[in-house]
CSV table of C-alpha atoms and ligand atoms in Angstrom, one decimal:
chain,number,residue,atom,x,y,z
O,193,MET,CA,116.4,93.6,256.5
O,194,SER,CA,117.0,90.0,257.8
O,195,LYS,CA,117.7,90.1,261.5
O,196,VAL,CA,118.9,86.7,262.6
O,197,ILE,CA,119.4,85.1,266.0
O,198,TYR,CA,122.0,82.4,266.6
O,199,PRO,CA,121.1,81.0,270.1
O,200,GLY,CA,123.0,78.7,272.4
O,201,SER,CA,124.5,78.1,275.7
O,202,PHE,CA,128.1,78.8,274.4
O,203,ASP,CA,129.6,77.2,277.5
O,204,PRO,CA,132.1,77.9,276.1
O,205,VAL,CA,132.0,79.1,272.4
O,206,THR,CA,134.0,76.6,270.2
O,207,ASN,CA,135.5,76.7,266.7
O,208,GLY,CA,132.3,75.0,265.6
O,209,HIS,CA,130.2,77.9,266.8
O,210,LEU,CA,132.6,80.3,265.3
O,211,ASP,CA,132.3,78.6,261.9
O,212,ILE,CA,128.5,79.1,262.0
O,213,ILE,CA,128.9,82.7,263.1
O,214,ASP,CA,131.4,83.4,260.3
O,215,ARG,CA,129.3,81.9,257.6
O,216,ALA,CA,126.0,83.3,258.9
O,217,SER,CA,127.5,86.8,259.1
O,218,LYS,CA,128.2,86.6,255.3
O,219,VAL,CA,124.7,85.6,254.4
O,220,PHE,CA,122.6,87.8,256.7
O,221,GLU,CA,122.7,91.5,257.3
O,222,HIS,CA,122.5,91.5,261.1
O,223,LEU,CA,123.4,88.5,263.3
O,224,ILE,CA,122.6,88.4,267.0
O,225,VAL,CA,124.5,85.7,268.9
O,226,ALA,CA,122.2,85.1,271.9
O,227,VAL,CA,123.5,83.4,275.0
O,228,LEU,CA,120.8,81.5,277.0
O,229,GLU,CA,120.7,82.0,280.8
O,230,ASN,CA,119.3,78.6,281.5
O,231,PRO,CA,118.5,77.9,285.2
O,232,ARG,CA,118.1,74.2,284.3
O,233,LYS,CA,121.5,73.7,282.7
O,234,GLN,CA,124.5,73.9,285.1
O,235,ALA,CA,126.9,76.1,283.3
O,236,SER,CA,130.7,76.0,283.8
O,237,PHE,CA,131.1,79.6,282.8
O,238,SER,CA,128.9,82.5,284.2
O,239,LEU,CA,126.7,84.3,281.7
O,240,GLU,CA,129.0,87.3,281.8
O,241,GLU,CA,132.1,85.1,281.1
O,242,ARG,CA,130.3,83.5,278.1
O,243,VAL,CA,129.3,86.9,276.7
O,244,ASP,CA,132.8,88.2,277.2
O,245,MET,CA,134.4,85.3,275.4
O,246,LEU,CA,132.0,85.7,272.5
O,247,ASN,CA,132.6,89.5,272.3
O,248,SER,CA,136.3,88.8,272.2
O,249,ILE,CA,135.9,86.7,269.1
O,250,VAL,CA,133.2,88.6,267.2
O,251,PHE,CA,134.6,92.1,267.4
O,252,PRO,CA,136.0,91.9,263.8
O,253,TYR,CA,132.5,91.3,262.5
O,254,THR,CA,130.7,94.6,262.2
O,255,ASN,CA,127.3,93.0,261.6
O,256,VAL,CA,127.4,90.7,264.6
O,257,GLU,CA,126.4,91.5,268.2
O,258,VAL,CA,126.3,89.4,271.3
O,259,ASP,CA,123.3,89.5,273.7
O,260,CYS,CA,121.8,87.2,276.3
O,261,PHE,CA,118.3,86.1,277.1
O,262,ARG,CA,116.2,84.0,279.4
O,263,GLY,CA,112.9,82.3,278.9
O,264,LEU,CA,111.5,81.3,275.5
O,265,LEU,CA,113.7,81.9,272.5
O,266,ILE,CA,110.7,82.8,270.3
O,267,GLU,CA,109.7,85.6,272.7
O,268,TYR,CA,113.2,86.9,272.7
O,269,ALA,CA,113.3,86.8,268.9
O,270,GLN,CA,110.0,88.7,268.7
O,271,LYS,CA,111.3,91.3,271.2
O,272,ARG,CA,114.4,91.8,269.0
O,273,GLY,CA,112.4,92.0,265.8
O,274,ALA,CA,114.2,89.0,264.4
O,275,ASN,CA,112.6,86.9,261.6
O,276,ILE,CA,115.1,84.0,261.5
O,277,ILE,CA,116.6,81.6,264.0
O,278,ILE,CA,119.8,80.0,262.7
O,279,LYS,CA,121.0,76.7,264.1
O,280,GLY,CA,124.0,74.5,263.3
O,281,LEU,CA,123.5,70.8,262.4
O,282,ARG,CA,126.5,68.6,263.2
O,283,ALA,CA,125.2,65.1,262.5
O,284,VAL,CA,122.1,63.1,261.9
O,285,SER,CA,121.8,62.7,265.7
O,286,ASP,CA,121.1,66.5,266.0
O,287,PHE,CA,118.3,66.4,263.6
O,288,GLU,CA,115.5,64.9,265.6
O,289,PHE,CA,115.8,67.3,268.5
O,290,GLU,CA,116.3,70.3,266.3
O,291,PHE,CA,113.3,69.3,264.1
O,292,GLN,CA,111.2,69.1,267.3
O,293,MET,CA,112.4,72.5,268.5
O,294,ALA,CA,111.9,74.1,265.1
O,295,LEU,CA,108.3,72.8,264.9
O,296,ALA,CA,107.5,73.9,268.5
O,297,ASN,CA,109.0,77.4,267.8
O,298,ARG,CA,106.9,77.6,264.6
O,299,LYS,CA,103.8,76.7,266.5
O,300,LEU,CA,104.5,79.5,268.9
O,301,ASN,CA,105.2,82.0,266.1
O,302,CYS,CA,104.8,81.0,262.5
O,303,ASN,CA,106.4,84.3,261.2
O,304,ILE,CA,109.8,83.3,262.6
O,305,GLU,CA,111.7,80.7,260.5
O,306,THR,CA,114.3,78.3,261.8
O,307,MET,CA,117.1,77.7,259.3
O,308,PHE,CA,119.9,75.2,259.5
O,309,MET,CA,123.5,75.4,258.5
O,310,MET,CA,125.6,72.2,258.1
O,311,THR,CA,128.6,72.4,260.4
O,312,ASN,CA,132.0,72.2,258.8
O,313,ASN,CA,133.1,68.6,258.9
O,314,MET,CA,136.2,69.6,260.8
O,315,TYR,CA,134.1,70.5,263.7
O,316,SER,CA,131.2,68.1,263.5
O,317,PHE,CA,132.5,66.1,266.6
O,318,ILE,CA,132.9,69.2,268.8
O,319,SER,CA,130.5,70.3,271.6
O,320,SER,CA,131.2,72.5,274.6
O,321,SER,CA,131.0,69.5,276.9
O,322,ILE,CA,133.6,67.6,274.8
O,323,VAL,CA,136.0,70.5,274.9
O,324,LYS,CA,135.7,70.7,278.7
O,325,GLU,CA,136.1,67.0,279.1
O,326,VAL,CA,139.2,66.8,277.0
O,327,ALA,CA,140.7,69.7,278.8
O,328,SER,CA,139.9,68.3,282.2
O,329,PHE,CA,141.9,65.1,281.4
O,330,GLY,CA,144.9,67.0,280.0
O,331,GLY,CA,144.0,66.6,276.3
O,332,ASP,CA,144.9,69.3,273.7
O,333,ILE,CA,142.0,71.5,272.9
O,334,ARG,CA,143.9,74.1,270.8
O,335,ASP,CA,142.2,73.1,267.6
O,336,MET,CA,138.8,73.1,269.1
O,337,VAL,CA,138.4,76.6,270.5
O,338,PRO,CA,139.5,80.1,269.5
O,339,PRO,CA,142.9,81.2,271.1
O,340,GLN,CA,141.1,83.7,273.3
O,341,VAL,CA,138.9,81.0,274.7
O,342,TYR,CA,141.7,78.4,275.2
O,343,SER,CA,143.3,80.0,278.3
O,344,LYS,CA,139.9,80.6,279.8
O,345,VAL,CA,138.9,76.9,279.5
O,346,MET,CA,142.3,75.8,280.8
O,347,ASP,CA,142.0,78.1,283.8
O,348,LYS,CA,138.5,76.9,284.5
O,349,VAL,CA,138.7,73.1,283.9
O,350,GLY,CA,142.2,72.3,282.7
O,351,ALA,CA,143.9,69.2,284.1
O,352,SER,CA,146.6,71.4,285.8
O,353,ARG,CA,144.0,72.6,288.2
O,354,TYR,CA,143.7,69.2,289.8
G,122,COA,N1,129.7,73.5,266.8
G,122,COA,C1,130.1,73.0,267.9
G,122,COA,N2,129.3,72.7,268.9
G,122,COA,C2,128.0,72.8,268.7
G,122,COA,C3,127.5,73.3,267.5
G,122,COA,C4,128.4,73.7,266.5
G,122,COA,N3,128.1,74.2,265.3
G,122,COA,N4,126.2,73.4,267.5
G,122,COA,C5,125.8,72.9,268.7
G,122,COA,N5,126.9,72.6,269.4
G,122,COA,C6,127.0,72.0,270.7
G,122,COA,C7,126.8,73.0,271.8
G,122,COA,O1,128.0,73.5,272.3
G,122,COA,C8,126.1,72.1,272.9
G,122,COA,O2,127.1,71.5,273.6
G,122,COA,P1,126.8,71.1,275.2
G,122,COA,O3,125.5,70.3,275.2
G,122,COA,O4,128.0,70.4,275.5
G,122,COA,O5,126.6,72.4,275.9
G,122,COA,C9,125.3,71.1,272.1
G,122,COA,O6,125.9,71.0,270.8
G,122,COA,C10,123.9,71.3,272.0
G,122,COA,O7,123.7,72.5,271.3
G,122,COA,P2,122.3,73.2,271.2
G,122,COA,O8,121.2,72.2,270.9
G,122,COA,O9,122.3,74.4,270.4
G,122,COA,O10,122.0,73.5,272.8
G,122,COA,P3,122.4,74.8,273.5
G,122,COA,O11,122.3,74.5,275.0
G,122,COA,O12,123.7,75.4,273.1
G,122,COA,O13,121.3,75.9,273.2
G,122,COA,C11,119.0,76.6,273.0
G,122,COA,C12,119.9,75.5,273.3
G,122,COA,C13,119.4,77.9,273.7
G,122,COA,C14,119.0,76.9,271.5
G,122,COA,C15,117.6,76.2,273.4
G,122,COA,O14,117.7,75.4,274.6
G,122,COA,C16,116.6,77.2,273.6
G,122,COA,O15,116.1,77.8,272.7
G,122,COA,N6,116.1,77.5,274.9
G,122,COA,C17,115.2,78.5,275.2
G,122,COA,C18,113.9,77.9,275.7
G,122,COA,C19,113.0,77.6,274.6
G,122,COA,O16,112.6,78.5,273.8
G,122,COA,N7,112.8,76.3,274.4
G,122,COA,C20,112.2,75.9,273.2
G,122,COA,C21,110.7,75.7,273.4
G,122,COA,S1,110.2,74.7,272.1
């Protein structure tokens, strides 16, 4: 059975992430969406908020679970018995960094493969930071995040708060 990890900060989860989750859930038997608790990245949403937002959008997928981890991704993957890490590639600019990460992870454990999915071109410009920036200046983010996430982002960083 292929057990796959889709890691990220998900601060917050966007439609781009959801597109990868949706497509990966159709290809693999069991998908773990793993939220990184990263002490070096100042998150806007707490770990619990990020996990809750993800749970609110993945509940229709019976083969998808949400979890969190800290430390090395490869160690977490080993602990969960996963043999594949899935990442989304949005543009050529993602490639160099992702290539480096994939090679480093393979060096750490050559039994865990990193696989890439091309992001849907509708979402190739989106990142969590872009969503928060647009919202903070009063822009419309309704097409960028799932409806359940929209109000959470607006409450947290929306222009009306300032
Ligand atoms: N759609 C929309 N946005 C996407 C996306 C997609 N398909 N794929 C990525 N993004 C966005 C993310 O939202 C993120 O935005 P942000 O920088 O504004 O938060 C940005 O693109 C970068 O994404 P990514 O490179 O996946 O970074 P991340 O912070 O979400 O996740 C980890 C990084 C968790 C995968 C990585 O840091 C990790 O594995 N850390 C653990 C430590 C470790 O093992 N390090 C490696 C040692 S070699």
